[in-house]
Amino acid sequence: MVGIVVVSHSERAAEGIAEIAAEMAGDTRIEPVGGDGKGGIGTVPDAIEAAIDAAAGGEEEESDADGGEEDEGDADGVVVLVDLGSAVMNADVAVELSDAEAVIADAPVLEGAVNAAVAATDPSATVESVREQAEAARDIEKL
Amino acid sequence: MSDDGAAVVAAVEAVAERIEAERDHLTQLDSAIGDADHGGNMARGWAEAADAARDLDDPDPETVAKTVGKTLMSEVGGASGPLFGGSLVFAAGELDGGITPETAVAFAETYLEKVEDRGDARVGDQTMVDALTPAVHTFKKSIEVDNLPPIEALAKAVDAAERGVAFTVPIRARKGRASYLGWRSVGHQDPGATSTLFILEELLAVAAERLGVDVPETDAASPTIPDEDPDDAGGSEDD
């Protein structure tokens, strides 16, 4: 099963988006993560890495850049949705640090998360198919 | 080995002190084109990083670099966290054999590569890349082609970075928050390039101090970098 991580500068926004996406997600793991770790607006790579590991079904543990214990979890990888600017860079660092197979979707964070959640319920879903569906959200027209 | 580790800790402490001293200057540069947080963020991050480095027990250079990188990543915030900190975490691995001219070049190249990839910026985008790229290229050439002593190579790299900082003034920002200003970013010195120069200057000063030599003179004429008066912070915009 493919896991999903929702990254926002606001922890509450990430939680809210994950809550909306979870409506469509069956038993897919959706991990919200955000905020600067001190109650403010921002993102932190370590926290995103922990969310990726959790969405991958692995243990949440401090991994370090040189690997150590490989723990890829039991998921078929993780798709990461991000909001703005430095969240993209911090998620990129986290993906590189994590042992799980994770990719960032170039998609609007809320619509992308909902699309990804739907795509992840397909028994044959892969990180690529889920990322593709998340990125299809760029073409959603609302009016 | 541990002597190299101690040198890196000393360098981190010197950088933290310098960034703190330049806090208002960096904030003022950032307030012209960004969100005015570069000085505070960097000063806080490097202070924490210096503490973390000091707390290590007889560390090797790789461990110090990785610890500092991780601290910057979690403390600096904004894009500077992943750029300055993340790049350091990944480049640290190049120092696992200690500090030699070869590992220093590899470290510098990996650091630059990570900054370029992560920030998706190239020379001419009015970012830290404008200071970092000429510095790294100059360092590599000085070591590998000109066979200069590492301290002279580093002095040349600092000189190149200084010219890179001056280069950011007349160009237009293509990345980061400053790019939202379009042509109005022209005429402003990039804060990230400036703090990159300060870091390199401190590495050079600490290296010279530990070798017991004066900071080498480079023959290139250094440009004058417009030094806006920090006392003016929050004042009127430059026209």
mmCIF file of N, CA, C and O in Angstrom, chain A residues 24-113:
data_model
loop_
_atom_site.group_PDB
_atom_site.id
_atom_site.type_symbol
_atom_site.label_atom_id
_atom_site.label_comp_id
_atom_site.label_asym_id
_atom_site.label_seq_id
_atom_site.Cartn_x
_atom_site.Cartn_y
_atom_site.Cartn_z
ATOM 1 N N MET A 24 -11.545 9.959 1.658
ATOM 2 C CA MET A 24 -11.506 9.210 0.403
ATOM 3 C C MET A 24 -10.432 8.134 0.429
ATOM 4 O O MET A 24 -10.156 7.526 -0.583
ATOM 5 N N ALA A 25 -9.816 7.948 1.590
ATOM 6 C CA ALA A 25 -8.554 7.208 1.581
ATOM 7 C C ALA A 25 -8.654 5.761 2.022
ATOM 8 O O ALA A 25 -7.647 5.057 2.044
ATOM 9 N N GLY A 26 -9.874 5.298 2.383
ATOM 10 C CA GLY A 26 -9.959 3.925 2.880
ATOM 11 C C GLY A 26 -8.994 3.742 4.035
ATOM 12 O O GLY A 26 -8.988 4.540 4.975
ATOM 13 N N ASP A 27 -8.156 2.715 3.959
ATOM 14 C CA ASP A 27 -7.215 2.534 5.067
ATOM 15 C C ASP A 27 -5.789 2.938 4.697
ATOM 16 O O ASP A 27 -4.818 2.458 5.275
ATOM 17 N N THR A 28 -5.674 3.829 3.713
ATOM 18 C CA THR A 28 -4.361 4.387 3.364
ATOM 19 C C THR A 28 -3.812 5.201 4.540
ATOM 20 O O THR A 28 -4.563 5.907 5.201
ATOM 21 N N ARG A 29 -2.497 5.104 4.771
ATOM 22 C CA ARG A 29 -1.887 5.934 5.819
ATOM 23 C C ARG A 29 -1.671 7.349 5.285
ATOM 24 O O ARG A 29 -0.969 7.527 4.291
ATOM 25 N N ILE A 30 -2.252 8.336 5.946
ATOM 26 C CA ILE A 30 -1.996 9.741 5.590
ATOM 27 C C ILE A 30 -1.399 10.430 6.806
ATOM 28 O O ILE A 30 -2.023 10.482 7.861
ATOM 29 N N GLU A 31 -0.182 10.933 6.660
ATOM 30 C CA GLU A 31 0.507 11.577 7.781
ATOM 31 C C GLU A 31 0.616 13.079 7.540
ATOM 32 O O GLU A 31 1.283 13.507 6.600
ATOM 33 N N PRO A 32 -0.049 13.899 8.377
ATOM 34 C CA PRO A 32 0.140 15.344 8.249
ATOM 35 C C PRO A 32 1.399 15.788 8.992
ATOM 36 O O PRO A 32 1.735 15.223 10.034
ATOM 37 N N VAL A 33 2.083 16.772 8.452
ATOM 38 C CA VAL A 33 3.246 17.312 9.159
ATOM 39 C C VAL A 33 3.440 18.764 8.749
ATOM 40 O O VAL A 33 3.240 19.134 7.600
ATOM 41 N N GLY A 34 3.793 19.610 9.717
ATOM 42 C CA GLY A 34 4.003 21.016 9.379
ATOM 43 C C GLY A 34 4.331 21.844 10.604
ATOM 44 O O GLY A 34 4.345 21.347 11.723
ATOM 45 N N GLY A 35 4.613 23.095 10.357
ATOM 46 C CA GLY A 35 5.002 24.001 11.428
ATOM 47 C C GLY A 35 6.503 23.917 11.658
ATOM 48 O O GLY A 35 7.180 23.002 11.176
ATOM 49 N N ASP A 36 7.031 24.903 12.375
ATOM 50 C CA ASP A 36 8.483 24.985 12.563
ATOM 51 C C ASP A 36 8.964 24.217 13.791
ATOM 52 O O ASP A 36 10.117 24.323 14.192
ATOM 53 N N GLY A 37 8.056 23.463 14.425
ATOM 54 C CA GLY A 37 8.445 22.675 15.591
ATOM 55 C C GLY A 37 8.429 23.485 16.877
ATOM 56 O O GLY A 37 8.652 22.964 17.963
ATOM 57 N N LYS A 38 8.159 24.797 16.749
ATOM 58 C CA LYS A 38 8.140 25.653 17.933
ATOM 59 C C LYS A 38 6.797 26.384 18.012
ATOM 60 O O LYS A 38 6.692 27.446 18.630
ATOM 61 N N GLY A 39 5.810 25.852 17.337
ATOM 62 C CA GLY A 39 4.488 26.476 17.375
ATOM 63 C C GLY A 39 4.288 27.542 16.311
ATOM 64 O O GLY A 39 3.227 28.158 16.239
ATOM 65 N N GLY A 40 5.308 27.764 15.468
ATOM 66 C CA GLY A 40 5.188 28.796 14.434
ATOM 67 C C GLY A 40 5.022 28.212 13.043
ATOM 68 O O GLY A 40 4.937 26.994 12.860
ATOM 69 N N ILE A 41 4.973 29.102 12.063
ATOM 70 C CA ILE A 41 4.813 28.721 10.661
ATOM 71 C C ILE A 41 6.174 28.326 10.080
ATOM 72 O O ILE A 41 7.160 29.032 10.274
ATOM 73 N N GLY A 42 6.209 27.200 9.391
ATOM 74 C CA GLY A 42 7.467 26.754 8.777
ATOM 75 C C GLY A 42 7.439 25.255 8.566
ATOM 76 O O GLY A 42 6.410 24.612 8.778
ATOM 77 N N THR A 43 8.555 24.719 8.130
ATOM 78 C CA THR A 43 8.675 23.271 7.987
ATOM 79 C C THR A 43 10.075 22.852 8.426
ATOM 80 O O THR A 43 11.008 23.638 8.355
ATOM 81 N N VAL A 44 10.187 21.606 8.889
ATOM 82 C CA VAL A 44 11.459 21.078 9.385
ATOM 83 C C VAL A 44 11.705 19.706 8.756
ATOM 84 O O VAL A 44 10.838 18.836 8.840
ATOM 85 N N PRO A 45 12.878 19.519 8.136
ATOM 86 C CA PRO A 45 13.139 18.242 7.449
ATOM 87 C C PRO A 45 13.009 17.008 8.345
ATOM 88 O O PRO A 45 12.449 16.007 7.916
ATOM 89 N N ASP A 46 13.521 17.080 9.579
ATOM 90 C CA ASP A 46 13.468 15.911 10.467
ATOM 91 C C ASP A 46 12.041 15.442 10.689
ATOM 92 O O ASP A 46 11.761 14.251 10.693
ATOM 93 N N ALA A 47 11.139 16.404 10.898
ATOM 94 C CA ALA A 47 9.739 16.053 11.158
ATOM 95 C C ALA A 47 9.108 15.438 9.912
ATOM 96 O O ALA A 47 8.319 14.487 10.003
ATOM 97 N N ILE A 48 9.467 15.977 8.744
ATOM 98 C CA ILE A 48 8.922 15.429 7.494
ATOM 99 C C ILE A 48 9.451 14.012 7.278
ATOM 100 O O ILE A 48 8.718 13.107 6.881
ATOM 101 N N GLU A 49 10.728 13.829 7.586
ATOM 102 C CA GLU A 49 11.322 12.497 7.452
ATOM 103 C C GLU A 49 10.592 11.493 8.350
ATOM 104 O O GLU A 49 10.288 10.369 7.921
ATOM 105 N N ALA A 50 10.294 11.899 9.583
ATOM 106 C CA ALA A 50 9.572 11.012 10.510
ATOM 107 C C ALA A 50 8.184 10.684 9.960
ATOM 108 O O ALA A 50 7.714 9.540 10.071
ATOM 109 N N ALA A 51 7.529 11.676 9.336
ATOM 110 C CA ALA A 51 6.199 11.448 8.759
ATOM 111 C C ALA A 51 6.288 10.484 7.575
ATOM 112 O O ALA A 51 5.422 9.616 7.407
ATOM 113 N N ILE A 52 7.321 10.622 6.772
ATOM 114 C CA ILE A 52 7.512 9.710 5.634
ATOM 115 C C ILE A 52 7.702 8.284 6.153
ATOM 116 O O ILE A 52 7.077 7.340 5.666
ATOM 117 N N ASP A 53 8.549 8.140 7.174
ATOM 118 C CA ASP A 53 8.794 6.812 7.735
ATOM 119 C C ASP A 53 7.505 6.222 8.315
ATOM 120 O O ASP A 53 7.236 5.031 8.149
ATOM 121 N N ALA A 54 6.700 7.077 8.966
ATOM 122 C CA ALA A 54 5.438 6.597 9.540
ATOM 123 C C ALA A 54 4.465 6.186 8.430
ATOM 124 O O ALA A 54 3.801 5.156 8.532
ATOM 125 N N ALA A 55 4.397 6.982 7.362
ATOM 126 C CA ALA A 55 3.491 6.659 6.254
ATOM 127 C C ALA A 55 3.947 5.406 5.525
ATOM 128 O O ALA A 55 3.149 4.704 4.913
ATOM 129 N N ALA A 56 5.255 5.131 5.612
ATOM 130 C CA ALA A 56 5.788 3.926 4.970
ATOM 131 C C ALA A 56 5.564 2.702 5.851
ATOM 132 O O ALA A 56 5.885 1.590 5.462
ATOM 133 N N GLY A 57 5.040 2.942 7.053
ATOM 134 C CA GLY A 57 4.766 1.832 7.962
ATOM 135 C C GLY A 57 5.971 1.420 8.774
ATOM 136 O O GLY A 57 5.958 0.415 9.464
ATOM 137 N N GLY A 58 7.042 2.213 8.675
ATOM 138 C CA GLY A 58 8.244 1.890 9.434
ATOM 139 C C GLY A 58 8.180 2.495 10.818
ATOM 140 O O GLY A 58 7.207 3.126 11.195
ATOM 141 N N GLU A 59 9.223 2.273 11.561
ATOM 142 C CA GLU A 59 9.327 2.866 12.881
ATOM 143 C C GLU A 59 9.677 4.331 12.734
ATOM 144 O O GLU A 59 10.464 4.703 11.878
ATOM 145 N N GLU A 60 9.084 5.187 13.558
ATOM 146 C CA GLU A 60 9.529 6.567 13.599
ATOM 147 C C GLU A 60 10.798 6.620 14.417
ATOM 148 O O GLU A 60 10.780 6.438 15.631
ATOM 149 N N GLU A 61 11.895 6.776 13.761
ATOM 150 C CA GLU A 61 13.143 6.829 14.498
ATOM 151 C C GLU A 61 14.052 7.821 13.828
ATOM 152 O O GLU A 61 13.919 8.135 12.667
ATOM 153 N N GLU A 62 14.969 8.321 14.590
ATOM 154 C CA GLU A 62 15.986 9.220 14.047
ATOM 155 C C GLU A 62 16.855 8.405 13.112
ATOM 156 O O GLU A 62 17.649 7.595 13.559
ATOM 157 N N SER A 63 16.715 8.592 11.815
ATOM 158 C CA SER A 63 17.688 7.933 10.954
ATOM 159 C C SER A 63 18.722 8.993 10.632
ATOM 160 O O SER A 63 18.476 10.174 10.773
ATOM 161 N N ASP A 64 19.884 8.568 10.222
ATOM 162 C CA ASP A 64 20.838 9.596 9.845
ATOM 163 C C ASP A 64 21.249 9.404 8.402
ATOM 164 O O ASP A 64 20.926 8.411 7.769
ATOM 165 N N ALA A 65 21.939 10.411 7.884
ATOM 166 C CA ALA A 65 22.186 10.457 6.444
ATOM 167 C C ALA A 65 22.959 9.246 5.945
ATOM 168 O O ALA A 65 22.836 8.866 4.798
ATOM 169 N N ASP A 66 23.732 8.622 6.831
ATOM 170 C CA ASP A 66 24.487 7.487 6.311
ATOM 171 C C ASP A 66 23.747 6.173 6.542
ATOM 172 O O ASP A 66 24.341 5.101 6.566
ATOM 173 N N GLY A 67 22.430 6.274 6.719
ATOM 174 C CA GLY A 67 21.615 5.065 6.668
ATOM 175 C C GLY A 67 21.512 4.366 8.001
ATOM 176 O O GLY A 67 20.559 4.573 8.720
ATOM 177 N N GLY A 68 22.466 3.621 8.357
ATOM 178 C CA GLY A 68 22.353 2.797 9.548
ATOM 179 C C GLY A 68 21.374 1.681 9.238
ATOM 180 O O GLY A 68 21.459 1.040 8.207
ATOM 181 N N GLU A 69 20.398 1.470 10.127
ATOM 182 C CA GLU A 69 19.404 0.433 9.920
ATOM 183 C C GLU A 69 18.503 0.792 8.745
ATOM 184 O O GLU A 69 17.832 1.815 8.746
ATOM 185 N N GLU A 70 18.476 -0.044 7.744
ATOM 186 C CA GLU A 70 17.531 0.174 6.648
ATOM 187 C C GLU A 70 16.154 -0.244 7.145
ATOM 188 O O GLU A 70 15.951 -1.358 7.590
ATOM 189 N N ASP A 71 15.190 0.677 7.088
ATOM 190 C CA ASP A 71 13.841 0.294 7.469
ATOM 191 C C ASP A 71 12.898 0.902 6.450
ATOM 192 O O ASP A 71 12.529 2.056 6.535
ATOM 193 N N GLU A 72 12.524 0.094 5.471
ATOM 194 C CA GLU A 72 11.711 0.643 4.397
ATOM 195 C C GLU A 72 10.225 0.507 4.685
ATOM 196 O O GLU A 72 9.389 0.850 3.857
ATOM 197 N N GLY A 73 9.874 -0.027 5.878
ATOM 198 C CA GLY A 73 8.473 -0.175 6.225
ATOM 199 C C GLY A 73 7.825 -1.238 5.356
ATOM 200 O O GLY A 73 8.490 -1.952 4.617
ATOM 201 N N ASP A 74 6.491 -1.329 5.482
ATOM 202 C CA ASP A 74 5.814 -2.367 4.722
ATOM 203 C C ASP A 74 5.012 -1.748 3.581
ATOM 204 O O ASP A 74 4.230 -2.407 2.932
ATOM 205 N N ALA A 75 5.167 -0.435 3.360
ATOM 206 C CA ALA A 75 4.394 0.223 2.314
ATOM 207 C C ALA A 75 5.096 0.060 0.972
ATOM 208 O O ALA A 75 6.251 -0.323 0.888
ATOM 209 N N ASP A 76 4.327 0.378 -0.095
ATOM 210 C CA ASP A 76 4.929 0.352 -1.428
ATOM 211 C C ASP A 76 5.438 1.729 -1.782
ATOM 212 O O ASP A 76 5.365 2.154 -2.923
ATOM 213 N N GLY A 77 5.923 2.443 -0.797
ATOM 214 C CA GLY A 77 6.445 3.782 -1.040
ATOM 215 C C GLY A 77 5.479 4.855 -0.544
ATOM 216 O O GLY A 77 4.385 4.562 -0.058
ATOM 217 N N VAL A 78 5.915 6.094 -0.656
ATOM 218 C CA VAL A 78 5.175 7.224 -0.090
ATOM 219 C C VAL A 78 5.140 8.366 -1.101
ATOM 220 O O VAL A 78 6.146 8.651 -1.744
ATOM 221 N N VAL A 79 3.971 8.996 -1.233
ATOM 222 C CA VAL A 79 3.859 10.204 -2.059
ATOM 223 C C VAL A 79 3.695 11.395 -1.122
ATOM 224 O O VAL A 79 2.869 11.361 -0.203
ATOM 225 N N VAL A 80 4.506 12.427 -1.342
ATOM 226 C CA VAL A 80 4.537 13.591 -0.456
ATOM 227 C C VAL A 80 3.920 14.792 -1.163
ATOM 228 O O VAL A 80 4.316 15.143 -2.275
ATOM 229 N N LEU A 81 2.896 15.390 -0.521
ATOM 230 C CA LEU A 81 2.279 16.616 -1.023
ATOM 231 C C LEU A 81 2.832 17.794 -0.232
ATOM 232 O O LEU A 81 2.987 17.697 0.986
ATOM 233 N N VAL A 82 3.143 18.905 -0.913
ATOM 234 C CA VAL A 82 3.766 20.049 -0.236
ATOM 235 C C VAL A 82 3.032 21.335 -0.596
ATOM 236 O O VAL A 82 2.398 21.413 -1.650
ATOM 237 N N ASP A 83 3.121 22.337 0.289
ATOM 238 C CA ASP A 83 2.458 23.598 -0.056
ATOM 239 C C ASP A 83 3.354 24.576 -0.803
ATOM 240 O O ASP A 83 3.250 24.702 -2.019
ATOM 241 N N LEU A 84 4.281 25.246 -0.125
ATOM 242 C CA LEU A 84 4.985 26.359 -0.758
ATOM 243 C C LEU A 84 6.489 26.305 -0.570
ATOM 244 O O LEU A 84 6.983 25.700 0.385
ATOM 245 N N GLY A 85 7.176 27.018 -1.443
ATOM 246 C CA GLY A 85 8.595 27.378 -1.292
ATOM 247 C C GLY A 85 9.462 26.440 -0.486
ATOM 248 O O GLY A 85 9.835 25.366 -0.939
ATOM 249 N N SER A 86 9.779 26.849 0.748
ATOM 250 C CA SER A 86 10.771 26.098 1.501
ATOM 251 C C SER A 86 10.242 24.737 1.962
ATOM 252 O O SER A 86 11.023 23.857 2.293
ATOM 253 N N ALA A 87 8.915 24.536 1.952
ATOM 254 C CA ALA A 87 8.374 23.207 2.251
ATOM 255 C C ALA A 87 8.838 22.215 1.194
ATOM 256 O O ALA A 87 9.110 21.048 1.496
ATOM 257 N N VAL A 88 8.936 22.687 -0.042
ATOM 258 C CA VAL A 88 9.401 21.832 -1.134
ATOM 259 C C VAL A 88 10.849 21.425 -0.872
ATOM 260 O O VAL A 88 11.211 20.246 -0.964
ATOM 261 N N MET A 89 11.681 22.397 -0.502
ATOM 262 C CA MET A 89 13.099 22.101 -0.251
ATOM 263 C C MET A 89 13.276 21.200 0.962
ATOM 264 O O MET A 89 14.080 20.270 0.930
ATOM 265 N N ASN A 90 12.525 21.481 2.024
ATOM 266 C CA ASN A 90 12.666 20.663 3.226
ATOM 267 C C ASN A 90 12.165 19.241 2.988
ATOM 268 O O ASN A 90 12.744 18.281 3.494
ATOM 269 N N ALA A 91 11.085 19.097 2.207
ATOM 270 C CA ALA A 91 10.585 17.765 1.868
ATOM 271 C C ALA A 91 11.619 17.031 1.020
ATOM 272 O O ALA A 91 11.834 15.824 1.179
ATOM 273 N N ASP A 92 12.283 17.775 0.149
ATOM 274 C CA ASP A 92 13.320 17.208 -0.707
ATOM 275 C C ASP A 92 14.480 16.656 0.144
ATOM 276 O O ASP A 92 14.965 15.543 -0.090
ATOM 277 N N VAL A 93 14.881 17.413 1.154
ATOM 278 C CA VAL A 93 15.923 16.950 2.080
ATOM 279 C C VAL A 93 15.443 15.688 2.800
ATOM 280 O O VAL A 93 16.167 14.700 2.907
ATOM 281 N N ALA A 94 14.194 15.716 3.269
ATOM 282 C CA ALA A 94 13.643 14.587 4.030
ATOM 283 C C ALA A 94 13.580 13.326 3.180
ATOM 284 O O ALA A 94 13.908 12.234 3.649
ATOM 285 N N VAL A 95 13.156 13.470 1.916
ATOM 286 C CA VAL A 95 13.090 12.328 1.003
ATOM 287 C C VAL A 95 14.476 11.721 0.840
ATOM 288 O O VAL A 95 14.650 10.495 0.842
ATOM 289 N N GLU A 96 15.468 12.594 0.744
ATOM 290 C CA GLU A 96 16.835 12.119 0.560
ATOM 291 C C GLU A 96 17.362 11.416 1.817
ATOM 292 O O GLU A 96 18.137 10.471 1.726
ATOM 293 N N LEU A 97 16.927 11.884 2.988
ATOM 294 C CA LEU A 97 17.396 11.292 4.249
ATOM 295 C C LEU A 97 16.680 9.986 4.573
ATOM 296 O O LEU A 97 17.231 9.109 5.219
ATOM 297 N N SER A 98 15.410 9.871 4.140
ATOM 298 C CA SER A 98 14.614 8.708 4.532
ATOM 299 C C SER A 98 15.012 7.473 3.743
ATOM 300 O O SER A 98 15.385 7.551 2.574
ATOM 301 N N ASP A 99 14.922 6.309 4.400
ATOM 302 C CA ASP A 99 15.203 5.047 3.716
ATOM 303 C C ASP A 99 14.001 4.570 2.912
ATOM 304 O O ASP A 99 14.110 3.679 2.089
ATOM 305 N N ALA A 100 12.826 5.141 3.206
ATOM 306 C CA ALA A 100 11.619 4.734 2.473
ATOM 307 C C ALA A 100 11.691 5.259 1.048
ATOM 308 O O ALA A 100 12.355 6.253 0.767
ATOM 309 N N GLU A 101 10.976 4.579 0.147
ATOM 310 C CA GLU A 101 10.883 5.073 -1.229
ATOM 311 C C GLU A 101 9.826 6.171 -1.242
ATOM 312 O O GLU A 101 8.639 5.900 -1.025
ATOM 313 N N ALA A 102 10.246 7.418 -1.439
ATOM 314 C CA ALA A 102 9.300 8.525 -1.376
ATOM 315 C C ALA A 102 9.519 9.458 -2.553
ATOM 316 O O ALA A 102 10.652 9.651 -3.001
ATOM 317 N N VAL A 103 8.408 10.010 -3.062
ATOM 318 C CA VAL A 103 8.508 10.996 -4.146
ATOM 319 C C VAL A 103 7.627 12.191 -3.793
ATOM 320 O O VAL A 103 6.630 12.055 -3.087
ATOM 321 N N ILE A 104 8.011 13.364 -4.296
ATOM 322 C CA ILE A 104 7.209 14.565 -4.088
ATOM 323 C C ILE A 104 6.325 14.765 -5.314
ATOM 324 O O ILE A 104 6.800 14.661 -6.450
ATOM 325 N N ALA A 105 5.040 15.022 -5.081
ATOM 326 C CA ALA A 105 4.127 15.309 -6.190
ATOM 327 C C ALA A 105 4.106 16.814 -6.431
ATOM 328 O O ALA A 105 3.981 17.600 -5.488
ATOM 329 N N ASP A 106 4.245 17.199 -7.682
ATOM 330 C CA ASP A 106 4.205 18.614 -8.059
ATOM 331 C C ASP A 106 2.741 18.987 -8.277
ATOM 332 O O ASP A 106 2.257 19.046 -9.405
ATOM 333 N N ALA A 107 2.034 19.188 -7.169
ATOM 334 C CA ALA A 107 0.578 19.322 -7.231
ATOM 335 C C ALA A 107 0.090 20.293 -6.163
ATOM 336 O O ALA A 107 0.768 20.491 -5.154
ATOM 337 N N PRO A 108 -1.098 20.880 -6.369
ATOM 338 C CA PRO A 108 -1.688 21.686 -5.294
ATOM 339 C C PRO A 108 -1.919 20.791 -4.083
ATOM 340 O O PRO A 108 -2.348 19.646 -4.238
ATOM 341 N N VAL A 109 -1.628 21.305 -2.905
ATOM 342 C CA VAL A 109 -1.513 20.413 -1.752
ATOM 343 C C VAL A 109 -2.847 19.767 -1.372
ATOM 344 O O VAL A 109 -2.908 18.560 -1.116
ATOM 345 N N LEU A 110 -3.940 20.524 -1.374
ATOM 346 C CA LEU A 110 -5.204 19.930 -0.929
ATOM 347 C C LEU A 110 -5.798 19.037 -2.008
ATOM 348 O O LEU A 110 -6.070 17.855 -1.772
ATOM 349 N N GLU A 111 -5.998 19.583 -3.193
ATOM 350 C CA GLU A 111 -6.585 18.778 -4.272
ATOM 351 C C GLU A 111 -5.696 17.588 -4.602
ATOM 352 O O GLU A 111 -6.180 16.489 -4.888
ATOM 353 N N GLY A 112 -4.387 17.807 -4.535
ATOM 354 C CA GLY A 112 -3.441 16.728 -4.813
ATOM 355 C C GLY A 112 -3.557 15.618 -3.781
ATOM 356 O O GLY A 112 -3.496 14.433 -4.122
ATOM 357 N N ALA A 113 -3.741 16.013 -2.518
ATOM 358 C CA ALA A 113 -3.857 15.020 -1.446
ATOM 359 C C ALA A 113 -5.129 14.194 -1.612
ATOM 360 O O ALA A 113 -5.121 12.973 -1.414
#
